[in-house]
Coordinates of C-alpha atoms in Angstrom, one line a residue:
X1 CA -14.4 -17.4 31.3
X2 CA -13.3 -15.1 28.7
X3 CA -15.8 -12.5 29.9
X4 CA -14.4 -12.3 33.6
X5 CA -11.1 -11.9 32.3
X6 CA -12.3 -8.7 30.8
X7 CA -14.0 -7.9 32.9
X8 CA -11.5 -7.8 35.6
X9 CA -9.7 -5.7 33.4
X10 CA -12.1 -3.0 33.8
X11 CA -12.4 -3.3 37.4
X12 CA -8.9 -3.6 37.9
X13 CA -8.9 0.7 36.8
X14 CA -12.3 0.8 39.0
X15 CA -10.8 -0.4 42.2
X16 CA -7.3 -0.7 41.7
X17 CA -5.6 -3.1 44.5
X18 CA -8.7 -5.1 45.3
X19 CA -9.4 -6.9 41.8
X20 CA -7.5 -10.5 41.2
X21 CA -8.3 -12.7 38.9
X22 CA -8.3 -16.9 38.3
X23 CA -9.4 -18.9 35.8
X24 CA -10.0 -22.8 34.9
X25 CA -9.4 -23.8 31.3
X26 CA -9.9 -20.6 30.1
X27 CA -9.7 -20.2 26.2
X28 CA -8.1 -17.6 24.6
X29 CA -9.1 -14.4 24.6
X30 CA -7.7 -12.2 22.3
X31 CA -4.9 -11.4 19.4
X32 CA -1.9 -10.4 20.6
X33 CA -2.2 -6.7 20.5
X34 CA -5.2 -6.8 23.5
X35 CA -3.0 -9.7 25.2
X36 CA 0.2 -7.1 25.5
X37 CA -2.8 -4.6 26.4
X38 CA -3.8 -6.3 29.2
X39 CA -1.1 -7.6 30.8
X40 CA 0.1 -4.3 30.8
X41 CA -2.6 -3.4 32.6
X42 CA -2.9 -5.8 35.1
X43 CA 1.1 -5.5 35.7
X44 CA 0.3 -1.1 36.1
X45 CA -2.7 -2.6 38.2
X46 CA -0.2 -4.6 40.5
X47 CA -2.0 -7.4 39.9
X48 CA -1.7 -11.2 38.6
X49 CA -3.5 -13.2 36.9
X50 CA -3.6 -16.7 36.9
X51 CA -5.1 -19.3 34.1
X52 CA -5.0 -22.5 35.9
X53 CA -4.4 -25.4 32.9
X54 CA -5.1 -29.4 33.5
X55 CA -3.0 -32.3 31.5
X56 CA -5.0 -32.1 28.3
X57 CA -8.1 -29.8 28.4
X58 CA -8.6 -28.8 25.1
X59 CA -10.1 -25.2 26.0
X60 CA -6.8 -23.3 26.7
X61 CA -5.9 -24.3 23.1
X62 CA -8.6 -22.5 21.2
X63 CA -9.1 -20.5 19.4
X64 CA -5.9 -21.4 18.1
X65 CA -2.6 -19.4 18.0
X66 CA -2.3 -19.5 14.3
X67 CA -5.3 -17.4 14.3
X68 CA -3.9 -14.7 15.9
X69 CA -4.8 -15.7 19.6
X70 CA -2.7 -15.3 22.4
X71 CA -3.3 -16.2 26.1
X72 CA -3.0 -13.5 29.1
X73 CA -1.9 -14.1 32.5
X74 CA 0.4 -16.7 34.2
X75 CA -0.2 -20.0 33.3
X76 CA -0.3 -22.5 36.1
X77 CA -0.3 -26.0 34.4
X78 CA -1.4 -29.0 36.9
X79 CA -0.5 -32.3 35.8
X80 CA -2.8 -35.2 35.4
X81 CA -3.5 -35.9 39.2
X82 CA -4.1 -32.1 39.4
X83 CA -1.6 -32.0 42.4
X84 CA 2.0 -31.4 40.9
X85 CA 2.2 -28.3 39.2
X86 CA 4.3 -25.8 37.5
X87 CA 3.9 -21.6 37.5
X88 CA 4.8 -21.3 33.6
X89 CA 7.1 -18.6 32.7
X90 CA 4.1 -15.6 32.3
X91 CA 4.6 -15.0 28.6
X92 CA 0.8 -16.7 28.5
X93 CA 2.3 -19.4 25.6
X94 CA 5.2 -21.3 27.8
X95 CA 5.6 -24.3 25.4
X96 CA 6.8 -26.7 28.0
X97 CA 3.3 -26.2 30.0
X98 CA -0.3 -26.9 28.6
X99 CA 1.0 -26.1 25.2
X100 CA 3.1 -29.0 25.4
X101 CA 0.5 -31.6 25.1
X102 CA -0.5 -33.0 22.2
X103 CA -3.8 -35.0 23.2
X104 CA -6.9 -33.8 24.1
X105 CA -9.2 -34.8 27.1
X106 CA -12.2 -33.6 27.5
X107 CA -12.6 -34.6 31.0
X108 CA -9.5 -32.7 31.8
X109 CA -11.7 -29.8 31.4
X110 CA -14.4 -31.4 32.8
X111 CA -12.7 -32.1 36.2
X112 CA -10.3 -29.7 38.4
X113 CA -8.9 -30.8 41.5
X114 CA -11.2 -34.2 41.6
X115 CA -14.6 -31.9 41.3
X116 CA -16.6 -32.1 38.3
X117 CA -16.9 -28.4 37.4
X118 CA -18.7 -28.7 33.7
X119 CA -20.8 -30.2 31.7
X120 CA -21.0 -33.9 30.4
X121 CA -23.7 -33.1 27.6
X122 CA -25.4 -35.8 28.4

C-alpha cells in the first residue's frame, strides 16, 4: 500500500489530472519531511488522496509516530459497521479519527465494507 502511494506520486507529475489515489489501512509511509513533500505535491497536482481507516486496524498506526512517521492524505475513518464515517481534518494525524482508538483488531484490517480483503494466516 505504501508503494502505490508513491507511486502515485510519480504519476501524479507523469499525467497530471488523471492520477487519484485510495488506500485501505495503509501504514505509514514516511517522516514528516516526505509527508509535507507529498502533500504538497498532490495539492500542486490538484489531487486528493484518501487513506480509508476502519474502528481499530492496527496498520494505520505503524510504524509509529514517535519514530518519526507521519501519514499523507485525508483520512477517512469508518466506524465499526464500516457505514458511518467521518472525512478527518487532512493534517494525515486527526486525533479524534483512527488515532483515537486505543485497541487493536486485527480483523478490522482484515475486513472493509463486510469483504474480507487480507489475509487470515491461517
Amino acid at each position: 500500500v505504501s508503494t502505490q502511494s508513491t507511486g502515485s506520486l510519480d504519476l501524479s507529475q507523469m499525467f497530471p489530472q488523471r492520477v487519484s489515489l485510495t488506500t485501505f489501512g495503509q501504514p505509514r509511509t514516511g517522516n514528516t519531511a516526505f509527508a509535507s513533500w507529498a502533500n504538497k505535491r498532490l495539492e500542486a497536482s490538484a489531487l486528493q488522496a484518501y487513506r480509508v481507516t476502519h474502528w481499530q486496524d492496527p496498520v494505520p498506526h505503524v510504524p509509529p509516530r514517535s519514530a518519526g512517521y507521519e501519514h499523507v492524505g485525508t483520512e477517512v475513518f469508518y466506524d465499526s459497521s464500516m457505514i458511518h464515517y467521518t472525512v478527518c481534518n487532512g493534517s494525515g494525524e486527526d486525533p479524534s479519527c483512527a488515532d483515537s482508538k486505543i485497541g487493536y483488531s486485527l480483523n478490522d484490517h482484515i475486513y472493509y465494507y463486510g469483504i474480507h480483503v487480507g489475509t487470515d494466516c491461517d
